[in-house]
XYZ file of C-alpha atoms in Angstrom:
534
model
C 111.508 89.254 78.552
C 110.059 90.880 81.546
C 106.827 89.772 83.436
C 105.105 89.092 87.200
C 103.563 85.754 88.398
C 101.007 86.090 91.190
C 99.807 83.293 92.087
C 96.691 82.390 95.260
C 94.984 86.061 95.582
C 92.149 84.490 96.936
C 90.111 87.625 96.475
C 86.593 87.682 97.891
C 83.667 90.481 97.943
C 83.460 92.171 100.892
C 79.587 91.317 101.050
C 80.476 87.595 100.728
C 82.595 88.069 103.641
C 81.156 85.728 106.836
C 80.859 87.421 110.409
C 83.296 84.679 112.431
C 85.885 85.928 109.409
C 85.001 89.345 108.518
C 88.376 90.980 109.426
C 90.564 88.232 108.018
C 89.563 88.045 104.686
C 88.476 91.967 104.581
C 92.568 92.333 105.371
C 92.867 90.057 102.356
C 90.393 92.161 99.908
C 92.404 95.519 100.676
C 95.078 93.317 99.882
C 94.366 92.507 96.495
C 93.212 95.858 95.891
C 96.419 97.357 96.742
C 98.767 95.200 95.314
C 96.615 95.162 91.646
C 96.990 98.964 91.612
C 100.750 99.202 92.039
C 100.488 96.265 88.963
C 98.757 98.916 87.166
C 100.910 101.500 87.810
C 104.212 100.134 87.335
C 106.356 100.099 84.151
C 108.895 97.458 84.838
C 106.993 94.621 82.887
C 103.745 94.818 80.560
C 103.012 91.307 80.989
C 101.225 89.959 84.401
C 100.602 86.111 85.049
C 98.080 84.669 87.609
C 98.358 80.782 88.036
C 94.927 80.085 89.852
C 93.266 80.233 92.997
C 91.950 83.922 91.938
C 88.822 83.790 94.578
C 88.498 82.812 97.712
C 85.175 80.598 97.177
C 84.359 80.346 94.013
C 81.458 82.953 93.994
C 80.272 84.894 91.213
C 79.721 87.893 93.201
C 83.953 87.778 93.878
C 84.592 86.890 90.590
C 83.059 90.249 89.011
C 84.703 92.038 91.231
C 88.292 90.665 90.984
C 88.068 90.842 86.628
C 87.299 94.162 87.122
C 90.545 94.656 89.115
C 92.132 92.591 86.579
C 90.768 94.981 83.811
C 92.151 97.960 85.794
C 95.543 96.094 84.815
C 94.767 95.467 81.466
C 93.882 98.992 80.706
C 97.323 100.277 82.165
C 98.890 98.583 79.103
C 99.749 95.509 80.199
C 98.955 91.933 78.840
C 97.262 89.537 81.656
C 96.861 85.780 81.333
C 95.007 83.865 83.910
C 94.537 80.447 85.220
C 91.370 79.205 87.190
C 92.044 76.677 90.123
C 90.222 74.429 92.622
C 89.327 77.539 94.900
C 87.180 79.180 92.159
C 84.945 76.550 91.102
C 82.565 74.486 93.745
C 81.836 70.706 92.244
C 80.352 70.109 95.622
C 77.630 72.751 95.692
C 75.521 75.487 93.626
C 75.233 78.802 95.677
C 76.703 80.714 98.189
C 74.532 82.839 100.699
C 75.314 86.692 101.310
C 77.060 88.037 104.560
C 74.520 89.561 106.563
C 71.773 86.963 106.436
C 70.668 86.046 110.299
C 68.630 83.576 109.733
C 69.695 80.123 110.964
C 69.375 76.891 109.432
C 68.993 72.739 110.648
C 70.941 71.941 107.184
C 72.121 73.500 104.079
C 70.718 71.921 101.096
C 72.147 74.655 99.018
C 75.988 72.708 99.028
C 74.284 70.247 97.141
C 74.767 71.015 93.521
C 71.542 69.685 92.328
C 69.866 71.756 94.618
C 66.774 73.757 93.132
C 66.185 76.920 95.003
C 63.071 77.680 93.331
C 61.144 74.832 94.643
C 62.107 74.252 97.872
C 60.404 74.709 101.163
C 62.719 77.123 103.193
C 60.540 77.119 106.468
C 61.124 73.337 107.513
C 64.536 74.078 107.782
C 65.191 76.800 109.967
C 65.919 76.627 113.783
C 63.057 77.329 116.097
C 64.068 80.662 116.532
C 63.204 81.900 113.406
C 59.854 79.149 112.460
C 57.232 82.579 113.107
C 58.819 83.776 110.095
C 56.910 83.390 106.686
C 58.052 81.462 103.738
C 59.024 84.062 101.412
C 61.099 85.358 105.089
C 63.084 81.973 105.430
C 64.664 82.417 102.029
C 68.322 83.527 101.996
C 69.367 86.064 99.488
C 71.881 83.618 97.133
C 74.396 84.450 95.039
C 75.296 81.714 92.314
C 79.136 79.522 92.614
C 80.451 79.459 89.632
C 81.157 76.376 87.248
C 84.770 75.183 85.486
C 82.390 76.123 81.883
C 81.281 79.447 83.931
C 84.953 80.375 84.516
C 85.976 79.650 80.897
C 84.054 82.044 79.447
C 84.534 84.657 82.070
C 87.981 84.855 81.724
C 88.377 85.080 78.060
C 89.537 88.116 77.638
C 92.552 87.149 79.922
C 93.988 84.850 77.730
C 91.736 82.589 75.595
C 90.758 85.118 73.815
C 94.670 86.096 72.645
C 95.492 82.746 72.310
C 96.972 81.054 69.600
C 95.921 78.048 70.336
C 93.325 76.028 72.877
C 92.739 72.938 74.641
C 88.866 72.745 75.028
C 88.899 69.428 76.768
C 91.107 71.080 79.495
C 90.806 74.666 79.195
C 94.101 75.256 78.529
C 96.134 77.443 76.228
C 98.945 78.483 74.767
C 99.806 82.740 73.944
C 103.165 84.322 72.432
C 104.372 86.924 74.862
C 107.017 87.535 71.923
C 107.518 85.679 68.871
C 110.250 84.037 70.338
C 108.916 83.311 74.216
C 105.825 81.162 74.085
C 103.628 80.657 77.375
C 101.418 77.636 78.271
C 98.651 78.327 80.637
C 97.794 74.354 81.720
C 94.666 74.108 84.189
C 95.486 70.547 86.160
C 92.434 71.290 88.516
C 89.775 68.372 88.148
C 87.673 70.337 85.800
C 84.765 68.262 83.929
C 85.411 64.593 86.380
C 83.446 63.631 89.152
C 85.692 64.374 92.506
C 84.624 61.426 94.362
C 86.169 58.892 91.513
C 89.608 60.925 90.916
C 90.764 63.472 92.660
C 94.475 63.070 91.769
C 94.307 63.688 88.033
C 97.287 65.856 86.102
C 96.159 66.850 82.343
C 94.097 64.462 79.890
C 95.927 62.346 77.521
C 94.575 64.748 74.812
C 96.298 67.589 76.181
C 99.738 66.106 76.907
C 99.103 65.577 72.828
C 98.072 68.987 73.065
C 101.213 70.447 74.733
C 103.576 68.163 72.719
C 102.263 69.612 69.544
C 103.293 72.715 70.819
C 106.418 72.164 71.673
C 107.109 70.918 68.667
C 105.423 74.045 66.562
C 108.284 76.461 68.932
C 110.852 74.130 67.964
C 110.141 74.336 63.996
C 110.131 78.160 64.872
C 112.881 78.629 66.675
C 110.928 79.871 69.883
C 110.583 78.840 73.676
C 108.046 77.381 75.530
C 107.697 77.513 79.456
C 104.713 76.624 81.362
C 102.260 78.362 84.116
C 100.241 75.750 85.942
C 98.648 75.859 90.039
C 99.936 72.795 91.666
C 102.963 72.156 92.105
C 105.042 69.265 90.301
C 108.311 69.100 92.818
C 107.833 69.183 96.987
C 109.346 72.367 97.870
C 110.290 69.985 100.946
C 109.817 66.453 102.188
C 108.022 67.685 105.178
C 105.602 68.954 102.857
C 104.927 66.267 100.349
C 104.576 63.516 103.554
C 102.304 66.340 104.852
C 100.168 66.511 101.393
C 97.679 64.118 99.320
C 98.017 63.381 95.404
C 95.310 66.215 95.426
C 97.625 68.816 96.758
C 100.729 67.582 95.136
C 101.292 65.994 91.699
C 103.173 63.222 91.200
C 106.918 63.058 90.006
C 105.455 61.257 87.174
C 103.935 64.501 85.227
C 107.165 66.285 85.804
C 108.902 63.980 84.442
C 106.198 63.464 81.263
C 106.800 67.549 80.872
C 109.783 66.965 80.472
C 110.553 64.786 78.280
C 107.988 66.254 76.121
C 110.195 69.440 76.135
C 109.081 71.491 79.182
C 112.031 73.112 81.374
C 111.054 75.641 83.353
C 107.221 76.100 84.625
C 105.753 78.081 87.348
C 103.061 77.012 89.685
C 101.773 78.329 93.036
C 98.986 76.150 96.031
C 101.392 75.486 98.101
C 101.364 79.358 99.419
C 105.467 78.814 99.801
C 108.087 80.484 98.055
C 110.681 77.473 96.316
C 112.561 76.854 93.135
C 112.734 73.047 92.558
C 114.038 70.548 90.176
C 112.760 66.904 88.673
C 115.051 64.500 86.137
C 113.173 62.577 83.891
C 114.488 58.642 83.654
C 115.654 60.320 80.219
C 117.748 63.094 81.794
C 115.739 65.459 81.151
C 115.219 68.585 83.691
C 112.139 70.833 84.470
C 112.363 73.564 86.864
C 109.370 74.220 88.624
C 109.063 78.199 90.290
C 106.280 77.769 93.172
C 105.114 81.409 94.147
C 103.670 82.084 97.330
C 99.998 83.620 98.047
C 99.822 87.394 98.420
C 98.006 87.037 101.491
C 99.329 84.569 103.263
C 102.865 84.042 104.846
C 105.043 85.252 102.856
C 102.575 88.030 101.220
C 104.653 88.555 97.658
C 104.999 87.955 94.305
C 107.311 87.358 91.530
C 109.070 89.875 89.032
C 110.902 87.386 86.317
C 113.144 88.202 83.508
C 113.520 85.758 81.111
C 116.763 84.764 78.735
C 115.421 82.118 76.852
C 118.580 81.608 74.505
C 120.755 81.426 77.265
C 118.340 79.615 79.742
C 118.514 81.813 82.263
C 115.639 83.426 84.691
C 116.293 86.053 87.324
C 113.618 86.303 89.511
C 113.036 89.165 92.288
C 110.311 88.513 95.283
C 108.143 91.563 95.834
C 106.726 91.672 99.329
C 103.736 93.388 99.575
C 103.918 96.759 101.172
C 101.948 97.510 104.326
C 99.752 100.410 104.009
C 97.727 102.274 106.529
C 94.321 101.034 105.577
C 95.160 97.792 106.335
C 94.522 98.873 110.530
C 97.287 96.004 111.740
C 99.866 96.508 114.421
C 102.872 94.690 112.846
C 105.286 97.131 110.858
C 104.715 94.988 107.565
C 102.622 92.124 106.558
C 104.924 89.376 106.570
C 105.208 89.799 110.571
C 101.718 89.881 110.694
C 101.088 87.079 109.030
C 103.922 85.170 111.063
C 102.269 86.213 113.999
C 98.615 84.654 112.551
C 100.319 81.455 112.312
C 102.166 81.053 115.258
C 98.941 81.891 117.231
C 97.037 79.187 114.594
C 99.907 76.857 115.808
C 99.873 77.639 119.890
C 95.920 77.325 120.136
C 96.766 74.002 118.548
C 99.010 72.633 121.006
C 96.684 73.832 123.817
C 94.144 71.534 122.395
C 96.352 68.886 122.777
C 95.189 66.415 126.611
C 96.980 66.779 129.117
C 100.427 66.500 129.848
C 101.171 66.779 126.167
C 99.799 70.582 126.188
C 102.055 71.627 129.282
C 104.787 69.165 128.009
C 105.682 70.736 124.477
C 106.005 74.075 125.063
C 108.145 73.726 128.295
C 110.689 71.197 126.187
C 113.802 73.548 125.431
C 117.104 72.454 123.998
C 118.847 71.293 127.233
C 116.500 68.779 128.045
C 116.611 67.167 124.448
C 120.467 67.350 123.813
C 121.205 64.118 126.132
C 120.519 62.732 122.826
C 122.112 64.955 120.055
C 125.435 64.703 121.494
C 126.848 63.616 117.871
C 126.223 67.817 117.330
C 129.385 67.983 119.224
C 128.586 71.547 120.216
C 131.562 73.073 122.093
C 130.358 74.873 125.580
C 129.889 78.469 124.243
C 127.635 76.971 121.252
C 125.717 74.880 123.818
C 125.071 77.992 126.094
C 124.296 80.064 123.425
C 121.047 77.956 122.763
C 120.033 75.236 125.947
C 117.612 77.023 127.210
C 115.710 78.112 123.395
C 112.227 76.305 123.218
C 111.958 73.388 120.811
C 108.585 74.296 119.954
C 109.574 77.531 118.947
C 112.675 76.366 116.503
C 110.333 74.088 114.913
C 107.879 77.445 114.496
C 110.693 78.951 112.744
C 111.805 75.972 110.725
C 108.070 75.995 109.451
C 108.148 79.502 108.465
C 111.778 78.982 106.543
C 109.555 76.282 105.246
C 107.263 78.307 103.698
C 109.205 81.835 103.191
C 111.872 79.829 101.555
C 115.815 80.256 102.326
C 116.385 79.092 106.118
C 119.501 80.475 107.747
C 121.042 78.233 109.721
C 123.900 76.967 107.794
C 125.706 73.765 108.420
C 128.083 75.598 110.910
C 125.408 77.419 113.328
C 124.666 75.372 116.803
C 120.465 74.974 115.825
C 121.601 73.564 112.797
C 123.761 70.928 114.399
C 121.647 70.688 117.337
C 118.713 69.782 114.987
C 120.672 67.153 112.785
C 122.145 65.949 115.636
C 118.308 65.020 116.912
C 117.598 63.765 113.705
C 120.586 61.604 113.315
C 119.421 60.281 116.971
C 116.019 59.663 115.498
C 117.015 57.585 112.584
C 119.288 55.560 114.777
C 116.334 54.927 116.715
C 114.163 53.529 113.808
C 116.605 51.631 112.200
C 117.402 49.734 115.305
C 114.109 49.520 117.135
C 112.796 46.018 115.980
C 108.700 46.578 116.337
C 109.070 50.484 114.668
C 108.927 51.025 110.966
C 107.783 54.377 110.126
C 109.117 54.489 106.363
C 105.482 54.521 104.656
C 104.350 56.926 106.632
C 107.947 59.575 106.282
C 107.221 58.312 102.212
C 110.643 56.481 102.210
C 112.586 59.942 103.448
C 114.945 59.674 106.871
C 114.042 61.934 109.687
C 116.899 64.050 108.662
C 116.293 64.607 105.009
C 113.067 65.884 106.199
C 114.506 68.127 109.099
C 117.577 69.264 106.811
C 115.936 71.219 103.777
C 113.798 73.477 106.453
C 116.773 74.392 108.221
C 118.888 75.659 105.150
C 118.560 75.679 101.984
C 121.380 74.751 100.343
C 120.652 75.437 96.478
C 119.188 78.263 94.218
C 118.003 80.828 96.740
C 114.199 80.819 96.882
C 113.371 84.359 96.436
C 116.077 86.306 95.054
C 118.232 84.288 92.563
C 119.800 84.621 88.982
C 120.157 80.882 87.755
C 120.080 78.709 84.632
C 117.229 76.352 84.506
C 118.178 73.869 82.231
C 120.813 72.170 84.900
C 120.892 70.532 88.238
C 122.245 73.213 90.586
C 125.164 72.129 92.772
C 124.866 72.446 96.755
C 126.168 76.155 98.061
C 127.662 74.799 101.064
C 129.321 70.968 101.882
C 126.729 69.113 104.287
C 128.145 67.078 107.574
C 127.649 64.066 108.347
C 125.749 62.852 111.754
C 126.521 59.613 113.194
C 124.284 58.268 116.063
C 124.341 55.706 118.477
C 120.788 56.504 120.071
C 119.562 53.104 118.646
C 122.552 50.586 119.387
C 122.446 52.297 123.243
C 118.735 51.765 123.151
C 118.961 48.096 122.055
C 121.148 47.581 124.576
C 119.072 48.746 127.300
C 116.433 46.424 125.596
C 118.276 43.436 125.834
C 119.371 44.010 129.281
C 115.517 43.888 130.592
C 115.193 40.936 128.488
C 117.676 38.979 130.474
C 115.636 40.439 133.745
C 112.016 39.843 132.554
C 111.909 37.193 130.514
C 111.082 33.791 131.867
C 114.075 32.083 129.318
C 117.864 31.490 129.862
C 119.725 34.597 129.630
C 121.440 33.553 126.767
C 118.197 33.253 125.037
C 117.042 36.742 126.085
C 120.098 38.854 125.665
C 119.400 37.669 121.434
C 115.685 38.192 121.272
C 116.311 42.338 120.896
C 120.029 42.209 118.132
C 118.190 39.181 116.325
C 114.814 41.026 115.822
C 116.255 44.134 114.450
C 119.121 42.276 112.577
C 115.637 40.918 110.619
C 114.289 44.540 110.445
C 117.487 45.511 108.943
C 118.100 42.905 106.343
C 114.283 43.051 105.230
C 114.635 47.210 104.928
C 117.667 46.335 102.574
C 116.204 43.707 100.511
C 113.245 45.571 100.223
C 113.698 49.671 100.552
C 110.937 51.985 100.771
C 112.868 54.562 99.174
C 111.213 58.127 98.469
C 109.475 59.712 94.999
C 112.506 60.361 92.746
C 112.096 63.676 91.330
């Protein structure tokens, strides 16, 4: 079984398209345009998934247009099953005001979503620039967000409306792409709850019911079920889950629910990154969870996936979007464009930063941090080859293997030793330092098994990879270990000014430093912070 998963198109109308943003997300509509005629034209798979995040903001007007596009697809021959996610539904507000209206506003009353535009007095609002206006003047020309109820009946016909079965409460559902391959479409997206009580919930307990009975209907029928949902249910790395809330990221716990219920391999996208992750239930049991990238965003591609559900096997192919001339940028493709949009993002940043941290961090280079990495044990030639690189600009690249999936510096390359080697030195640090503890805020994860994953990764490849899904894969490549003494050196030093400062016998203050971390230490083991378990 052959098919595509898209996932974060964040389509918008080019008339909904704001001035300060106009040739961003204009890049992004030719974008979607493109890439949803080659899915119309191709023959390699009749069956297209989306997994949410379809618009941009949730506007009607962008909503037309993209099922439209969608129906273009449909009409080719091909079978399309959407999901709805948080980016095209507004809880907070009720309409959206066209590009192209110059009028300017004190407040915006419309983002409230009892707001009543019928009935409300337009000309106490604006700025004084525009009061000689008349009433009927001050009125912008709206255009209606849509609701989770509005989005459930727009989108029938891709998906509810060949479905076998539905979950109302959670606007979910269930269609055969064969008799034997079964697909749940699960919407996790706060749909129907207020936001400001819960914005962390998974699926109701009526649909876990819901999925279960499922399951159990493939099973009596010999068939298989996977799963399309938009957040994710494994990190694709520590870096990001310490980076994320409970909105962004679901807990281990509904991975592990799936399952047990019977769930191995679901696909998922929000993140924008391009990773193939695992979670073990306390039962043993193992869901894979596929996270595609958006298609216009760093990396720009989607998935092609062929599925052997007897064997458990999935082969999955990334298809980068093509540049095309239309598109007006300067890079020679759109991944290098898009690289370039971050780094920029990333540099304006740091030059935000007061002063001397904004001169300070992109002057650092590798020869000015290795004093402390020296458990790398880089010979000469290695430590040449990279002293003078800018740190700021590995951790740029580590950011992008972050996101693109599949880093490339394996355990034997100088940055990846140089990096592990500054990690190591950090942990040291911690461990030893008596008045640092950092392990809420790193989520129970050591410096380095947040550093490691973004430098290589060391299991399925991200983007290209033929695997079984059922099973834990094994590591590609044996990892070193990095031994530091940053933190025994650094207590050392600590004591020493003890015995200077401090106003006790030196006996006294050479034991304040080893006795206070010796404490830290013991109360870390007793009591561990230890990470998620997924």
């Amino acid at each position: 079984m052959k098919f595509a998963v898209l996932s974060d198109t964040h389509y918008i109308s080019e008339e909904m398209i704001h001035s300060d943003k106009r040739g961003e997300m204009l890049l992004k509509n030719k974008i979607n345009k493109s890439v949803f005629e080659s899915l119309a034209a191709t023959d390699e798979f009749d069956t297209v998934l989306i997994t949410g995040d379809l618009t941009h903001s949730g506007d009607e007007e962008s909503h037309k247009e993209y099922i439209e596009m969608l129906r273009k697809v449909k009409n080719s021959g091909k079978n399309v099953y959407v999901l709805t996610a948080t980016h095209d539904f507004q809880f907070s507000r009720s309409y959206a005001v066209k590009e192209g209206w110059n009028v300017k506003y004190k407040t915006h009353p419309w983002h409230n979503a009892w707001f009543d535009k019928d009935s409300f007095a337009y000309k106490d609002i604006v700025t004084d620039d525009f009061s000689h206006l008349p009433e009927e003047a001050c009125k912008p020309p709206f255009k209606k967000v849509c609701t989770p109820k509005d989005l459930w009946e727009m989108y029938r016909e891709f998906g509810r409306d060949q479905a076998f079965s539905v979950c109302e409460t959670d606007y979910s559902y269930c269609v055969k792409l064969d008799e034997k391959i079964w697909c749940l479409m699960l919407n996790n997206n706060f749909r129907d709850i207020d936001p400001r009580e819960n914005m962390s919930a998974s699926y109701s307990p009526d649909c876990f019911k819901w999925i279960e009975s499922i399951v159990n209907s493939a099973k009596e029928e010999g068939a298989f079920v996977f799963a399309c949902t938009h957040h994710s249910l494994v990190p694709p790395v520590p870096a990001y889950k310490i980076g994320a809330t409970d909105r962004n990221m679901r807990r281990a716990y509904v991975a592990h629910a799936l399952a047990d219920i019977g769930i191995s391999l679901i696909f998922s996208g929000h993140t924008h990154f391009s990773d193939i992750g695992f979670a073990v239930s306390d039962k043993g049991k193992t869901l894979c969870n596929i996270t595609t990238p958006a298609i216009s965003y760093l990396p720009p591609m989607y998935r092609v996936a062929e599925l052997e559900a007897e064997k458990k096997t999935i082969n999955l192919t990334a298809i980068p979007v093509k540049n095309s001339d239309e598109f007006g940028i300067k890079e020679a493709t759109l991944k290098e464009h898009f690289k370039n949009e971050f780094i920029n993002e990333y540099c304006e940043k740091v030059s935000l930063l007061p002063a001397p941290l904004n001169k300070l961090i992109p002057a650092l280079k590798v020869k000015h941090i290795y004093p402390l990495c020296r458990c790398a044990k880089l010979s000469k030639s290695e430590y040449d080859s990279i002293k003078d690189t800018k740190l700021f600009d590995i951790i740029m690249e580590l950011v992008i293997n972050m996101q693109c999936g599949d880093g490339n510096y394996t355990p034997d390359t100088p940055v990846y030793r140089f990096m592990m080697g500054f990690a190591a030195a950090a942990d040291s640090i911690i461990a030893s330092f008596p008045f640092i503890d950092i392990r809420k805020k790193l989520l129970g994860y050591t410096v380095s098994q947040v550093i490691e994953p973004m430098l290589f990764n060391n299991f399925i490849p991200d983007n290209n990879a033929d695997f079984k899904f059922d099973i834990l894969p094994e590591k590609r490549m044996p990892t070193p270990a990095f031994c530091s003494m940053a933190g025994d050196i650094l207590m050392s030093v600590l004591s020493v000014f003890a015995i200077v400062l401090s106003p006790l016998s030196p006996i006294a203050a050479s034991a304040v430093i080893p006795v206070l971390t010796i404490r830290k230490k013991i109360k870390n083991r007793v009591s561990p912070h230890l990470p998620e378990r997924y």
